[in-house]
Coordinates of C-alpha atoms and ligand atoms in Angstrom, one line a residue:
M1 CA 0.0 0.0 0.0
E2 CA 1.0 3.6 -0.7
K3 CA 2.3 5.3 2.5
Y4 CA -0.6 7.2 4.0
S5 CA -0.6 10.9 4.5
M6 CA -0.2 12.3 8.0
L7 CA -1.9 15.6 7.0
Y8 CA -4.7 16.6 9.4
P9 CA -8.1 15.8 7.8
R10 CA -9.8 18.8 6.3
S11 CA -12.7 19.4 3.9
T12 CA -11.5 21.6 1.0
A13 CA -12.5 22.2 -2.6
T14 CA -11.4 18.7 -3.4
R15 CA -11.6 16.7 -0.2
R16 CA -14.5 15.5 2.0
V17 CA -14.3 14.4 5.6
L18 CA -17.0 12.4 7.4
D19 CA -16.9 12.3 11.2
L20 CA -17.3 8.7 12.5
N21 CA -17.3 9.6 16.2
G22 CA -20.3 8.6 18.3
M23 CA -21.5 5.3 19.8
W24 CA -19.7 2.2 18.5
K25 CA -20.3 -1.4 19.3
F26 CA -17.8 -2.6 21.8
R27 CA -16.7 -5.8 23.5
L28 CA -13.8 -6.8 25.7
D29 CA -12.4 -10.1 24.4
K30 CA -12.2 -11.7 27.9
K31 CA -11.8 -15.3 26.6
G32 CA -9.6 -14.4 23.6
E33 CA -12.2 -15.8 21.2
G34 CA -12.7 -12.8 18.8
D35 CA -10.3 -14.0 16.1
A36 CA -11.5 -17.6 16.0
E37 CA -15.2 -16.5 16.1
N38 CA -14.6 -14.0 13.3
W39 CA -15.7 -10.9 15.2
K40 CA -14.2 -9.0 12.2
D41 CA -17.5 -9.9 10.5
G42 CA -19.6 -8.4 13.3
I43 CA -19.2 -8.5 17.1
P44 CA -21.8 -10.7 18.8
N45 CA -23.5 -9.6 22.0
A46 CA -21.7 -6.2 21.9
D47 CA -22.1 -3.3 24.2
W48 CA -22.2 0.3 22.9
I49 CA -19.5 2.8 23.9
P50 CA -18.5 6.4 22.9
V51 CA -15.7 7.1 20.5
P52 CA -13.4 8.8 21.2
A53 CA -12.8 7.8 24.8
S54 CA -10.8 5.4 26.9
F55 CA -13.1 2.5 27.7
N56 CA -11.8 2.0 31.3
D57 CA -13.7 4.5 33.4
F58 CA -17.2 4.0 32.0
Y59 CA -17.7 0.7 33.8
T60 CA -18.6 0.0 37.4
D61 CA -16.7 -3.3 37.7
K62 CA -13.0 -3.6 38.2
E63 CA -12.5 -6.3 35.7
S64 CA -13.6 -4.0 32.8
R65 CA -11.6 -1.0 34.1
E66 CA -8.4 -3.1 34.5
F67 CA -9.0 -5.2 31.4
T68 CA -5.9 -6.2 29.6
G69 CA -5.9 -7.9 26.2
D70 CA -7.8 -7.5 22.9
F71 CA -10.9 -5.3 22.8
W72 CA -13.1 -4.9 19.7
Y73 CA -15.0 -1.9 18.3
E74 CA -17.4 -1.8 15.4
T75 CA -19.4 0.8 13.4
Q76 CA -20.8 1.1 9.9
V77 CA -20.7 3.9 7.4
Y78 CA -22.5 4.6 4.2
V79 CA -20.2 5.7 1.4
P80 CA -21.9 7.8 -1.3
S81 CA -21.3 6.9 -4.9
E82 CA -20.5 10.6 -5.6
W83 CA -17.2 9.7 -4.1
K84 CA -16.3 7.2 -6.8
G85 CA -12.9 7.7 -8.3
R86 CA -11.4 9.0 -5.0
H87 CA -9.2 7.5 -2.3
L88 CA -11.1 6.5 0.8
D89 CA -9.2 6.5 4.0
V90 CA -10.5 5.8 7.5
R91 CA -8.3 7.8 9.7
F92 CA -7.7 6.9 13.3
A93 CA -6.1 9.7 15.2
A94 CA -5.0 7.2 17.9
V95 CA -5.9 3.7 19.0
T96 CA -4.1 2.7 22.2
H97 CA -1.7 0.8 22.1
R98 CA -2.1 -1.1 18.8
A99 CA -4.8 -2.0 16.3
V100 CA -5.9 -4.1 13.4
V101 CA -8.6 -2.6 11.2
Y102 CA -11.0 -4.8 9.2
I103 CA -13.3 -3.3 6.6
N104 CA -16.1 -5.4 5.3
G105 CA -14.3 -8.4 6.8
V106 CA -11.0 -7.8 5.2
A107 CA -7.9 -7.0 7.3
I108 CA -6.7 -3.6 5.8
T109 CA -4.0 -2.4 8.1
S110 CA -2.4 -2.7 11.5
H111 CA -0.7 -0.1 13.6
E112 CA 1.7 -0.2 16.6
G113 CA 1.7 2.7 19.1
G114 CA -1.2 4.3 20.8
F115 CA -0.7 8.1 20.3
L116 CA -0.2 8.7 16.6
P117 CA -2.5 8.6 13.6
F118 CA -2.9 6.0 10.9
C119 CA -5.2 5.3 8.0
A120 CA -7.0 2.2 6.6
R121 CA -7.5 2.7 2.9
M122 CA -10.8 1.1 1.9
D123 CA -10.7 1.6 -1.9
D124 CA -10.6 -2.1 -2.7
V125 CA -13.3 -3.2 -0.4
V126 CA -15.8 -0.4 -0.5
K127 CA -19.5 -1.0 -1.1
W128 CA -21.1 2.1 -2.7
D129 CA -24.3 3.5 -1.3
A130 CA -24.4 0.7 1.2
P131 CA -23.3 0.0 4.8
N132 CA -19.6 -0.7 5.2
R133 CA -18.6 -2.5 8.4
I134 CA -15.5 -1.1 10.2
V135 CA -14.2 -3.4 12.9
V136 CA -11.1 -2.6 15.0
K137 CA -9.3 -5.1 17.2
G138 CA -7.4 -3.1 19.7
N139 CA -4.9 -4.3 22.3
N140 CA -3.5 -2.6 25.4
E141 CA -0.8 -5.0 26.6
L142 CA 2.6 -3.5 27.7
S143 CA 5.9 -5.1 27.1
F144 CA 9.6 -4.4 26.8
T145 CA 9.0 -3.5 23.2
S146 CA 6.0 -1.2 23.6
L147 CA 6.1 2.6 23.9
P148 CA 5.3 3.1 26.7
A149 CA 7.1 0.1 28.3
G150 CA 5.9 -2.2 31.0
I151 CA 5.0 -5.8 31.4
T152 CA 1.8 -7.9 31.2
V153 CA 1.3 -10.6 33.8
D154 CA -1.2 -13.5 34.1
L155 CA -3.3 -13.5 37.2
G156 CA -3.5 -17.2 37.1
D157 CA -7.2 -17.5 36.1
G158 CA -6.8 -16.4 32.5
R159 CA -7.1 -12.7 33.4
K160 CA -4.2 -10.5 32.5
M161 CA -3.0 -7.3 34.1
T162 CA -0.5 -4.7 33.0
K163 CA 2.3 -3.4 35.2
P164 CA 3.5 -0.1 33.7
F165 CA 7.0 1.0 34.3
F166 CA 5.5 4.5 34.3
D167 CA 3.3 6.6 36.6
F168 CA 0.0 7.0 34.6
F169 CA -3.0 4.8 34.2
N170 CA -2.8 2.6 31.2
Y171 CA -5.9 4.0 29.6
A172 CA -6.8 2.4 26.2
G173 CA -9.3 2.3 23.4
I174 CA -10.1 4.4 20.4
Q175 CA -9.0 7.5 22.3
R176 CA -9.1 10.1 19.5
P177 CA -11.4 10.9 16.6
V178 CA -12.1 8.6 13.6
K179 CA -12.8 10.2 10.2
L180 CA -13.5 8.9 6.8
M181 CA -11.7 11.0 4.2
A182 CA -12.4 11.1 0.4
S183 CA -9.6 12.6 -1.5
P184 CA -8.4 12.9 -5.1
M185 CA -6.3 10.1 -6.6
E186 CA -3.6 12.6 -7.4
Q187 CA -3.2 14.3 -4.1
I188 CA -1.0 16.3 -1.8
V189 CA 0.5 13.9 0.7
D190 CA 2.8 16.1 2.7
V191 CA 4.2 19.6 3.1
T192 CA 7.3 20.6 5.0
L193 CA 8.1 24.1 6.0
N194 CA 11.2 25.9 7.3
H195 CA 11.6 29.6 8.1
R196 CA 14.4 32.1 7.6
L197 CA 14.3 35.7 8.7
E198 CA 16.2 38.6 7.1
G199 CA 15.5 42.1 8.4
A200 CA 11.8 42.7 8.2
D201 CA 11.2 39.8 5.7
A202 CA 10.6 36.1 6.1
F203 CA 11.4 33.3 3.7
V204 CA 9.2 30.2 4.1
E205 CA 11.1 27.4 2.4
Y206 CA 8.7 24.6 1.5
S207 CA 8.6 21.2 -0.2
V208 CA 5.3 19.6 -1.2
E209 CA 5.0 15.9 -1.8
T210 CA 2.2 14.8 -4.2
T211 CA 1.4 11.5 -5.9
G212 CA 1.4 13.0 -9.5
D213 CA 3.2 15.4 -11.8
H214 CA 0.7 18.2 -12.3
E215 CA 1.7 21.7 -11.3
T216 CA 1.7 22.7 -7.6
V217 CA 0.9 26.2 -6.6
L218 CA 1.0 27.8 -3.1
F219 CA -0.7 31.0 -1.8
L220 CA -0.1 32.6 1.6
Y221 CA -2.7 34.9 3.1
D222 CA -2.4 37.1 6.1
E223 CA -5.0 37.2 8.9
D224 CA -6.9 39.9 7.0
G225 CA -7.1 37.7 3.9
N226 CA -4.6 39.6 1.9
L227 CA -2.2 37.7 -0.3
A228 CA 1.2 37.8 1.3
A229 CA 3.2 35.5 -1.0
E230 CA 2.8 32.9 -3.7
S231 CA 4.9 30.4 -5.4
R232 CA 4.9 27.6 -8.0
G233 CA 6.5 24.2 -8.0
K234 CA 6.9 21.4 -5.4
E235 CA 9.9 23.1 -3.8
G236 CA 10.5 26.7 -3.4
V237 CA 10.3 29.7 -1.2
L238 CA 7.4 32.0 -0.1
T239 CA 8.8 35.4 0.3
V240 CA 6.9 37.5 2.9
S241 CA 7.9 41.1 3.1
N242 CA 7.3 42.9 6.4
A243 CA 6.3 39.5 7.9
R244 CA 4.3 39.3 11.1
L245 CA 6.1 36.8 13.2
W246 CA 4.7 34.2 15.5
E247 CA 5.6 35.3 19.0
V248 CA 5.3 33.7 22.4
R249 CA 1.7 34.4 23.7
N250 CA 1.3 36.7 20.8
A251 CA 0.6 34.4 17.9
Y252 CA 0.1 35.4 14.3
L253 CA -1.0 32.8 11.8
Y254 CA -0.9 32.9 8.0
H255 CA -3.3 30.8 6.0
L256 CA -1.4 28.6 3.5
V257 CA -3.3 27.2 0.5
I258 CA -1.7 24.5 -1.6
R259 CA -3.3 23.4 -4.9
I260 CA -2.5 20.9 -7.6
L261 CA -3.6 22.3 -10.9
D262 CA -4.4 20.7 -14.3
G263 CA -4.8 23.9 -16.4
D264 CA -7.7 25.6 -14.6
R265 CA -8.9 22.5 -12.9
V266 CA -8.1 22.1 -9.2
V267 CA -7.0 18.5 -8.9
D268 CA -6.4 18.8 -5.1
E269 CA -6.4 21.5 -2.5
Y270 CA -5.2 21.5 1.1
F271 CA -4.7 24.3 3.6
D272 CA -3.2 25.0 7.0
D273 CA -2.6 27.9 9.4
I274 CA 1.0 28.4 9.9
G275 CA 3.1 30.6 12.2
I276 CA 6.4 32.0 10.9
R277 CA 9.2 31.9 13.5
T278 CA 12.7 30.6 14.2
F279 CA 13.8 28.8 17.3
C280 CA 17.3 27.8 18.4
V281 CA 19.7 27.2 21.3
D282 CA 22.4 29.9 21.5
G283 CA 24.9 29.2 24.2
N284 CA 22.8 28.8 27.4
R285 CA 19.8 30.7 25.9
F286 CA 16.8 29.9 23.8
L287 CA 16.1 32.3 21.0
L288 CA 12.7 32.7 19.4
N289 CA 13.0 35.0 16.4
G290 CA 16.4 35.9 17.6
H291 CA 15.1 37.0 21.1
P292 CA 15.7 35.2 24.4
V293 CA 12.7 33.3 25.9
Y294 CA 12.3 31.7 29.3
L295 CA 9.9 28.8 29.6
K296 CA 7.2 28.8 32.3
G297 CA 4.6 26.1 32.5
F298 CA 3.9 22.5 33.0
G299 CA 4.4 18.9 32.3
K300 CA 0.8 17.7 31.5
H301 CA -1.2 14.7 30.8
E302 CA -4.2 14.0 28.6
D303 CA -6.4 12.8 31.5
S304 CA -9.8 13.7 32.8
D305 CA -12.9 12.2 34.5
I306 CA -14.9 9.5 32.8
V307 CA -13.2 9.7 29.4
G308 CA -9.7 9.0 30.8
R309 CA -7.2 9.8 28.1
G310 CA -9.9 10.3 25.5
F311 CA -9.9 13.4 23.4
N312 CA -12.1 16.0 25.1
I313 CA -12.0 19.4 23.3
G314 CA -13.7 21.1 26.3
V315 CA -11.0 20.0 28.6
V316 CA -8.3 21.1 26.1
K317 CA -9.9 24.6 26.0
R318 CA -10.2 24.8 29.8
D319 CA -6.5 23.8 30.1
F320 CA -5.4 26.6 27.8
E321 CA -7.6 29.1 29.7
L322 CA -6.0 28.0 33.0
M323 CA -2.5 28.2 31.5
K324 CA -3.1 31.7 30.3
W325 CA -4.6 32.7 33.7
I326 CA -1.6 31.5 35.6
G327 CA 0.9 33.2 33.3
A328 CA 2.4 30.1 31.7
N329 CA 3.9 30.1 28.2
S330 CA 4.9 26.5 27.6
F331 CA 4.3 22.9 28.3
R332 CA 5.7 19.4 27.6
T333 CA 3.5 16.8 26.1
S334 CA 4.5 14.3 28.8
H335 CA 4.7 11.4 28.1
Y336 CA 3.3 10.9 24.6
P337 CA 2.2 12.9 21.6
Y338 CA -1.0 14.7 22.3
S339 CA -4.1 15.1 20.1
E340 CA -3.5 17.3 17.0
E341 CA -6.0 19.8 18.2
V342 CA -3.8 20.6 21.2
Y343 CA -1.0 21.8 18.9
Q344 CA -3.5 23.7 16.8
M345 CA -4.6 25.6 19.9
A346 CA -1.0 26.1 21.1
D347 CA -0.2 27.6 17.7
R348 CA -3.1 30.0 18.0
E349 CA -2.4 30.9 21.6
G350 CA 1.3 31.2 21.2
F351 CA 2.5 28.5 23.6
L352 CA 5.9 26.8 23.3
V353 CA 5.7 23.0 23.3
I354 CA 8.3 20.4 24.0
D355 CA 6.9 17.5 22.0
E356 CA 7.5 14.1 23.5
V357 CA 7.5 10.6 21.9
A358 CA 6.0 7.9 24.1
A359 CA 9.4 6.5 25.1
V360 CA 8.6 6.3 28.8
G361 CA 9.2 3.5 31.2
F362 CA 12.6 2.7 29.8
F363 CA 13.7 2.0 33.3
E364 CA 12.7 -1.4 34.6
S365 CA 10.8 -0.6 37.8
L366 CA 7.6 -1.2 39.6
V367 CA 6.5 2.3 38.5
N368 CA 9.3 4.6 37.5
F369 CA 9.2 6.9 40.5
V370 CA 9.9 4.0 42.9
D371 CA 13.3 3.4 41.6
A372 CA 14.0 7.0 40.6
V373 CA 16.1 7.8 43.6
S374 CA 17.3 4.3 44.5
G375 CA 20.4 4.3 42.4
K376 CA 19.3 0.9 41.1
A377 CA 21.0 -0.1 37.9
T378 CA 18.7 -1.8 35.4
T379 CA 19.5 -3.7 32.3
F380 CA 17.0 -2.0 30.2
F381 CA 19.2 -1.3 27.2
S382 CA 20.9 -4.7 27.3
R383 CA 17.8 -6.8 26.6
P384 CA 17.5 -9.1 23.6
T385 CA 14.3 -7.4 22.7
L386 CA 16.1 -4.1 22.1
P387 CA 16.1 -4.2 18.3
Q388 CA 12.3 -4.5 18.2
L389 CA 11.9 -1.7 20.8
K390 CA 14.2 0.5 18.7
A391 CA 12.2 -0.2 15.5
N392 CA 9.0 0.8 17.3
H393 CA 10.7 3.9 18.7
L394 CA 12.1 5.0 15.3
A395 CA 8.7 4.4 13.7
A396 CA 6.9 6.5 16.3
L397 CA 9.5 9.2 16.0
E398 CA 9.1 9.4 12.3
E399 CA 5.3 9.6 12.6
L400 CA 5.6 12.2 15.3
I401 CA 7.9 14.5 13.4
T402 CA 5.9 14.0 10.2
R403 CA 2.7 14.9 12.0
D404 CA 4.0 17.9 14.0
K405 CA 6.9 19.4 12.1
N406 CA 4.9 22.4 10.7
H407 CA 3.6 23.6 14.1
A408 CA 5.1 26.9 15.2
C409 CA 4.4 25.9 18.8
V410 CA 6.7 22.9 18.6
I411 CA 10.1 24.2 19.7
A412 CA 11.9 20.9 20.6
W413 CA 11.6 17.1 20.5
S414 CA 11.8 15.1 23.7
L415 CA 13.0 11.7 22.7
F416 CA 12.7 9.8 26.1
N417 CA 11.3 10.4 29.6
E418 CA 13.5 9.2 32.5
P419 CA 15.3 6.4 30.7
D420 CA 18.1 4.4 32.4
T421 CA 21.2 6.1 31.2
M422 CA 23.5 4.7 33.8
H423 CA 24.8 1.8 31.7
E424 CA 27.1 2.4 28.7
N425 CA 24.8 0.2 26.6
A426 CA 22.3 3.0 26.5
Y427 CA 24.6 5.3 24.4
P428 CA 24.5 3.5 21.0
Y429 CA 20.7 3.3 21.2
F430 CA 20.4 7.0 22.2
K431 CA 22.9 8.0 19.5
D432 CA 20.7 6.5 16.8
I433 CA 17.5 7.9 18.1
F434 CA 18.9 11.4 18.3
A435 CA 20.5 11.2 14.9
R436 CA 17.3 10.1 13.3
A437 CA 15.3 12.9 14.9
R438 CA 17.8 15.4 13.6
E439 CA 17.7 13.9 10.1
L440 CA 13.9 13.9 10.1
D441 CA 13.4 17.6 11.1
V442 CA 14.3 20.1 8.5
Q443 CA 13.9 22.9 11.1
K444 CA 16.6 21.2 13.2
R445 CA 14.7 21.9 16.4
P446 CA 16.7 21.1 19.5
C447 CA 16.5 17.5 20.7
T448 CA 16.5 16.5 24.3
F449 CA 15.2 14.0 26.9
A450 CA 13.9 14.3 30.4
M451 CA 16.4 13.0 32.9
E452 CA 15.6 11.5 36.3
L453 CA 17.9 11.7 39.3
N454 CA 20.1 8.7 38.3
S455 CA 21.1 10.6 35.2
S456 CA 23.5 12.5 37.3
P457 CA 26.8 14.2 36.2
E458 CA 28.7 11.2 37.5
K459 CA 26.6 8.4 36.0
C460 CA 24.8 9.6 32.9
H461 CA 26.1 8.3 29.6
C462 CA 23.8 10.1 27.3
Y463 CA 23.3 13.8 28.3
Q464 CA 25.9 15.0 25.9
L465 CA 23.5 14.2 23.0
S466 CA 20.9 16.7 24.2
D467 CA 20.9 20.3 22.8
F468 CA 19.6 21.4 26.2
L469 CA 19.3 19.5 29.5
C470 CA 15.9 18.6 30.9
F471 CA 15.8 17.7 34.6
N472 CA 13.1 15.9 36.5
R473 CA 14.1 16.6 40.1
Y474 CA 12.4 15.9 43.4
Y475 CA 14.9 17.1 46.0
G476 CA 12.7 17.7 49.1
W477 CA 10.1 15.1 48.0
Y478 CA 11.4 11.6 47.0
L479 CA 14.8 12.6 48.2
L480 CA 15.4 14.5 51.4
G481 CA 11.7 15.0 52.1
G482 CA 10.1 16.0 55.4
Y483 CA 12.4 17.5 58.0
E484 CA 15.4 16.5 55.9
M485 CA 14.3 19.2 53.4
V486 CA 16.7 21.4 55.3
N487 CA 19.5 19.6 53.4
A488 CA 17.7 19.5 50.0
E489 CA 18.8 22.9 48.7
A490 CA 22.5 22.2 49.3
A491 CA 22.2 18.8 47.6
F492 CA 20.3 20.4 44.7
R493 CA 22.9 23.1 44.2
K494 CA 25.7 20.6 44.5
E495 CA 24.3 18.7 41.6
L496 CA 23.8 21.8 39.4
D497 CA 27.4 22.9 40.2
A498 CA 28.7 19.4 39.2
W499 CA 27.0 19.7 35.8
L500 CA 28.5 23.1 35.3
E501 CA 31.9 21.8 36.4
K502 CA 31.6 19.1 33.7
G503 CA 31.7 22.0 31.2
V504 CA 28.0 21.8 30.1
T505 CA 27.2 25.1 28.5
C506 CA 23.6 24.6 27.1
P507 CA 20.4 25.8 28.7
F508 CA 18.9 23.8 31.6
V509 CA 15.1 23.3 31.9
F510 CA 13.3 21.8 34.9
T511 CA 10.8 19.6 33.1
E512 CA 9.6 18.2 36.5
Y513 CA 9.6 19.3 40.1
G514 CA 6.8 19.4 42.6
C515 CA 5.2 17.5 45.4
D516 CA 1.9 15.8 46.0
H517 CA -0.5 17.7 48.0
L518 CA -4.2 17.1 48.8
A519 CA -6.4 20.0 47.9
G520 CA -7.3 21.9 51.1
E521 CA -4.9 20.0 53.4
H522 CA -3.3 22.5 55.9
K523 CA -0.8 21.9 58.6
L524 CA 1.3 24.2 60.7
P525 CA 4.2 23.5 61.0
S526 CA 4.2 21.9 57.6
V527 CA 4.1 18.2 56.9
Q528 CA 4.4 16.5 53.5
W529 CA 1.1 16.5 51.5
S530 CA 0.1 19.8 53.1
V531 CA -0.2 23.2 51.3
E532 CA 2.4 24.7 53.7
Y533 CA 4.9 22.0 52.8
E534 CA 4.5 22.6 49.1
Q535 CA 5.0 26.4 49.7
E536 CA 8.3 25.8 51.4
Y537 CA 9.3 23.4 48.6
L538 CA 8.5 25.9 45.9
D539 CA 10.3 28.7 47.7
L540 CA 13.4 26.4 47.6
Y541 CA 13.0 25.7 43.9
H542 CA 12.4 29.3 43.0
R543 CA 15.5 30.4 44.9
V544 CA 17.6 27.9 43.1
F545 CA 16.0 28.7 39.7
D546 CA 16.7 32.4 40.2
S547 CA 20.3 31.9 41.1
Y548 CA 21.6 30.0 38.1
D549 CA 21.9 31.8 34.8
C550 CA 21.8 28.6 32.8
I551 CA 18.3 27.7 34.0
K552 CA 16.0 28.8 31.2
G553 CA 12.8 27.1 32.0
E554 CA 10.6 25.8 34.7
Q555 CA 7.8 23.3 34.0
I556 CA 6.2 22.1 37.2
W557 CA 4.9 18.6 37.6
N558 CA 2.0 18.4 37.0
F559 CA -0.6 20.7 35.5
A560 CA -3.5 18.7 37.1
D561 CA -4.0 15.7 39.3
F562 CA -4.1 12.6 37.2
Q563 CA -5.0 8.9 37.4
T564 CA -2.3 6.3 38.0
V565 CA -2.2 2.6 39.0
E566 CA -3.5 2.1 42.5
G567 CA -0.9 1.6 45.2
I568 CA 0.5 2.8 48.5
M569 CA 2.4 5.6 46.8
R570 CA -0.7 7.1 45.2
V571 CA -3.9 8.4 46.7
N572 CA -6.4 7.5 43.9
G573 CA -3.9 9.0 41.5
N574 CA -1.0 11.4 41.5
K575 CA -1.8 14.6 43.4
K576 CA 1.0 16.8 42.2
G577 CA -1.5 18.8 40.2
V578 CA -1.4 22.6 40.4
F579 CA -5.1 22.2 39.5
T580 CA -7.4 19.4 40.5
R581 CA -8.4 16.8 38.0
Q582 CA -11.7 18.8 37.6
R583 CA -9.5 21.8 36.6
Q584 CA -10.0 24.0 39.6
P585 CA -7.0 25.8 41.3
K586 CA -5.3 24.3 44.3
E587 CA -3.5 26.7 46.6
T588 CA -0.2 26.4 44.7
A589 CA -1.8 27.8 41.6
Y590 CA -1.8 31.3 43.3
I591 CA 1.8 31.1 44.2
L592 CA 2.8 30.3 40.7
K593 CA 0.5 32.9 39.2
K594 CA 2.2 35.5 41.3
R595 CA 5.6 34.4 40.2
W596 CA 5.0 33.7 36.5
E597 CA 3.0 36.9 35.9
H598 CA 6.0 38.9 36.9
L599 CA 8.8 36.9 35.1
P600 CA 9.5 38.7 31.8
V601 CA 9.5 36.5 28.7
D602 CA 13.2 37.2 28.2
Y603 CA 14.0 36.5 31.9
K604 CA 17.8 36.0 32.3
G605 CA 18.2 36.7 28.6
Ligands
BDP701 C1 8.6 11.2 37.3 C2 7.9 10.8 36.1 C3 6.4 11.2 36.1 C4 5.8 10.9 37.5 C5 6.6 11.8 38.5 C6 6.1 11.6 39.9 O1 8.5 11.3 34.9 O2 5.7 10.4 35.1 O3 4.5 11.1 37.5 O4 7.9 11.5 38.4 O5 6.6 10.8 40.6 O6 9.3 10.1 37.7 O7 5.1 12.3 40.3

């Protein structure tokens, strides 16, 4: 099959998009009988469930919430015969963690990885003006080769359970929208943009990939609808004089229209809203359009009541309003690529995004925080399954960069979260992942990974590959917590000094710090989990951040309380949220608001 396009689905002069979201048939394959019983031809005794959503939190029984294995979805769609002569693609924005798609009983495609889009092309099996059955077999098992990583155990009675090596609930299902797209046979498959600034002018270098040889033309309109630039050919430059640049929290988006023309006939048309900006690391600074920027914001999750990790545009909107209210300007898509609509909103609102691939749990552990401070060496990068993990990681990286490369908001790629970098075996793996990311991105955005405490100046084998260092640090919480916090600041500063003594000259960003606190829990004098403790903890971090010139970003963990596996370390989830899971401010929010509203965008620039 031709490689499918990663372009976001849009109806244009030549394209049609049909929304397939809604109630689908659904069944957990508790006995593993779906394949043998041909559920691909129709799921017997099915329940009905909303798409998109995680399936887990709808049910009132634990077996369904914790279900591990295959789960099946089914819907049907009428395809109008007016669409004859076009490609027909059913596009899944994400099925977690893997899927096989059957259309009219035929296996069309499969996909590994739960956070990136894929298409099932139904050209050869379509029934015109008739119902077409779409069946998806999903699976949510974790392994040493899945992104994210973990294990799947047998409970002894045929039931399976996942044990994630990471600290978020293993939500699964058709978690993002499904759409049927009808597009021309000769079509625009991809577009890649890069920006260059010279004086008041901007040069948008582009390359367009199409499936034919007809002429390609491009038009760029400003926000008032005036033509700002045009060009012909699959590769070229759009020259924008007196360009309005995309700035942090002050976005400006041009409207790009691409057409394939056959004489006067429009063969295909696609459009997108694009911000013009440059971003780079310069010494220990970040430069956006040549000016220093300081990152203030969060590590986040896609996580909310009832729909779990399911796409919920209302929650996305609320999150942006809260981030604006608190004075943030950035976030990391911890620990997986988010829904495309999140990046579209970030483009529009002028947020800076560190875009993370789902390479999390690459540290064999009960859940990663348990071993994060133990100094335990694992053999994660010495396993025989490493080649398969790497193939999955490289594939996800390519999909991520192809999907997100044109977003002005994306300023960097995060290639891992908290991997085990203590063994020298990690280095060759890291080297190849970093090299591939740099090769894939024509904008050459900085590449990095989020390091946990074991990735220390003494032990880390991989930090030198990063263009800036991202630290996840919990001095005063997992390490030197409680009354011992009196020693936390000295230990924290000692580590930072050791990095500088190693000769590291790039920017440092704190991609995680924070402590759990229960909303409304007060205690004088402070104890861990109280508001007072968190205030002391944040005072410490802010003192440290303010006294090192190399620290160019603070992204607290986490934006909101979120669901995790149950256990003695978690109180119905992780409570490090600055906001509750219902998106209301906890006391910490006011401390951060006070600080962030007063930090200039070019702080320490
Ligand atoms: C780090 C992880 C993050 C956890 C966090 C924590 O990157 O996923 O949720 O710590 O322990 O280890 O709260």
